[in-house]
N, CA and C of each residue as an Amber inpcrd file, in Angstrom:
protein
   123
-138.2110000 -25.4390000 183.7610000-139.1770000 -23.9950000 184.1820000
-137.6860000 -23.4850000 184.1090000-138.0980000 -21.8650000 183.2200000
-136.8960000 -20.7070000 183.3220000-138.0010000 -19.4870000 184.0520000
-137.8370000 -18.9830000 184.6880000-138.2610000 -17.7200000 185.0250000
-137.2590000 -16.6140000 184.6060000-138.3200000 -15.6330000 183.9890000
-137.5270000 -14.9700000 183.3470000-137.9190000 -13.4350000 184.5320000
-137.4910000 -12.5670000 183.5700000-137.7200000 -10.7450000 184.1580000
-138.1510000 -10.1050000 183.1800000-139.1470000  -9.6430000 183.2150000
-140.1540000  -9.2510000 181.9590000-140.3100000  -9.9620000 180.5370000
-140.5000000 -10.0470000 179.5320000-141.2370000 -10.7670000 178.8690000
-139.8300000 -11.2190000 177.6750000-139.8360000 -12.4370000 177.2870000
-138.5350000 -12.7380000 176.5200000-138.9340000 -12.6110000 174.9290000
-137.5340000 -11.8080000 174.1580000-137.3250000 -11.5670000 173.2720000
-137.3450000 -12.8490000 171.9410000-137.7890000 -12.6020000 171.1940000
-137.7520000 -13.9670000 169.6260000-137.1260000 -13.3490000 168.6880000
-135.5870000 -13.4680000 168.3600000-134.9970000 -13.2940000 167.0290000
-135.0980000 -13.7610000 166.0670000-135.7440000 -13.8960000 164.7080000
-136.2730000 -14.5000000 163.8010000-135.1530000 -14.7810000 163.0190000
-134.0660000 -13.8190000 162.9390000-133.0860000 -13.9420000 162.1900000
-131.7490000 -14.6890000 162.5250000-131.9310000 -15.1050000 164.4650000
-130.7350000 -16.1310000 164.6890000-131.7960000 -17.3720000 164.9290000
-133.3240000 -17.1250000 165.4270000-134.1630000 -18.5190000 165.9810000
-133.7020000 -19.0230000 167.3890000-133.2090000 -17.6360000 167.7920000
-132.8060000 -17.6570000 169.1780000-133.8260000 -16.4030000 170.5990000
-134.5820000 -16.7370000 171.0120000-135.2480000 -16.0230000 172.0940000
-134.1760000 -15.5710000 173.4670000-134.1820000 -14.4400000 173.2560000
-133.6350000 -13.7930000 174.5940000-134.2800000 -13.6420000 175.6950000
-133.6790000 -13.0700000 176.9810000-134.4290000 -12.9800000 178.2890000
-133.3810000 -12.5750000 179.3820000-133.8800000 -12.2150000 180.1950000
-132.9640000 -11.5960000 181.6900000-133.4110000 -12.6140000 182.4530000
-132.4070000 -13.6790000 182.9350000-133.1220000 -14.5510000 184.1280000
-133.2070000 -13.8410000 185.5300000-133.7300000 -14.6320000 186.6580000
-133.8830000 -13.8190000 187.9030000-132.8370000 -13.4580000 188.7480000
-131.6720000 -13.8870000 187.9780000-130.4200000 -12.7820000 188.8430000
-129.9320000 -12.1120000 188.0010000-130.7780000 -11.2290000 186.8620000
-130.4190000 -10.3700000 185.8750000-129.5870000 -10.2610000 184.9230000
-129.2490000 -11.7720000 184.6230000-128.4600000 -11.7860000 183.7600000
-128.6590000 -12.3250000 182.2960000-128.1630000 -11.6290000 181.3490000
-129.1670000 -11.8010000 179.9520000-128.4920000 -13.1780000 179.1050000
-129.8100000 -13.8860000 178.9050000-129.0680000 -15.1780000 178.3970000
-130.4570000 -15.4860000 176.9300000-130.1580000 -16.2230000 176.2070000
-130.1740000 -16.9920000 174.7550000-130.7750000 -18.5730000 175.4590000
-131.6030000 -18.4420000 174.6180000-131.6940000 -19.8330000 174.2630000
-132.5630000 -20.4920000 172.8710000-132.5360000 -21.4710000 172.0270000
-132.9100000 -22.0350000 171.1800000-134.5070000 -21.5780000 170.9990000
-135.1390000 -21.2390000 170.3020000-136.6680000 -21.2450000 169.7970000
-136.9920000 -22.5820000 169.9520000-136.4190000 -23.2720000 169.3810000
-137.3270000 -24.3080000 169.5270000-137.3900000 -25.4180000 169.9240000
-136.3730000 -24.9110000 171.2350000-136.0410000 -25.6980000 172.9440000
-137.1730000 -25.2690000 173.5640000-138.0870000 -23.8890000 173.3810000
-138.9190000 -23.7920000 174.1120000-140.3070000 -24.1930000 173.3250000
-141.0880000 -24.8680000 175.1580000-142.3180000 -25.1050000 174.5850000
-143.7250000 -24.7020000 175.3090000-143.5600000 -23.9570000 175.7430000
-144.6320000 -23.2530000 176.1250000-144.0500000 -22.0890000 176.6240000
-144.6620000 -20.1960000 176.4060000-144.3290000 -19.1120000 177.9610000
-145.5250000 -19.1590000 178.3530000-145.5150000 -18.4620000 179.2500000
-146.7650000 -18.6740000 180.0100000-146.5090000 -16.9140000 181.0320000
-147.2230000 -16.2680000 181.1480000-146.9570000 -14.8860000 181.6150000
-147.6300000 -14.9040000 183.0900000-146.9810000 -15.0940000 184.1420000
-147.6570000 -14.9010000 185.6100000-147.9430000 -13.1260000 186.1430000
-149.1390000 -13.0360000 186.3160000-149.3330000 -11.5330000 186.8540000
-149.1720000 -11.6720000 188.1180000
């Protein structure tokens, strides 16, 4: 499980999902490695 700040963004050109982690660091993960996105209100 990866907890993000805000909503992750999919870049269809690169196939990567970009997000900001809990510590405020910008990260990317291959979108094919993403199994599920869950929004916690």
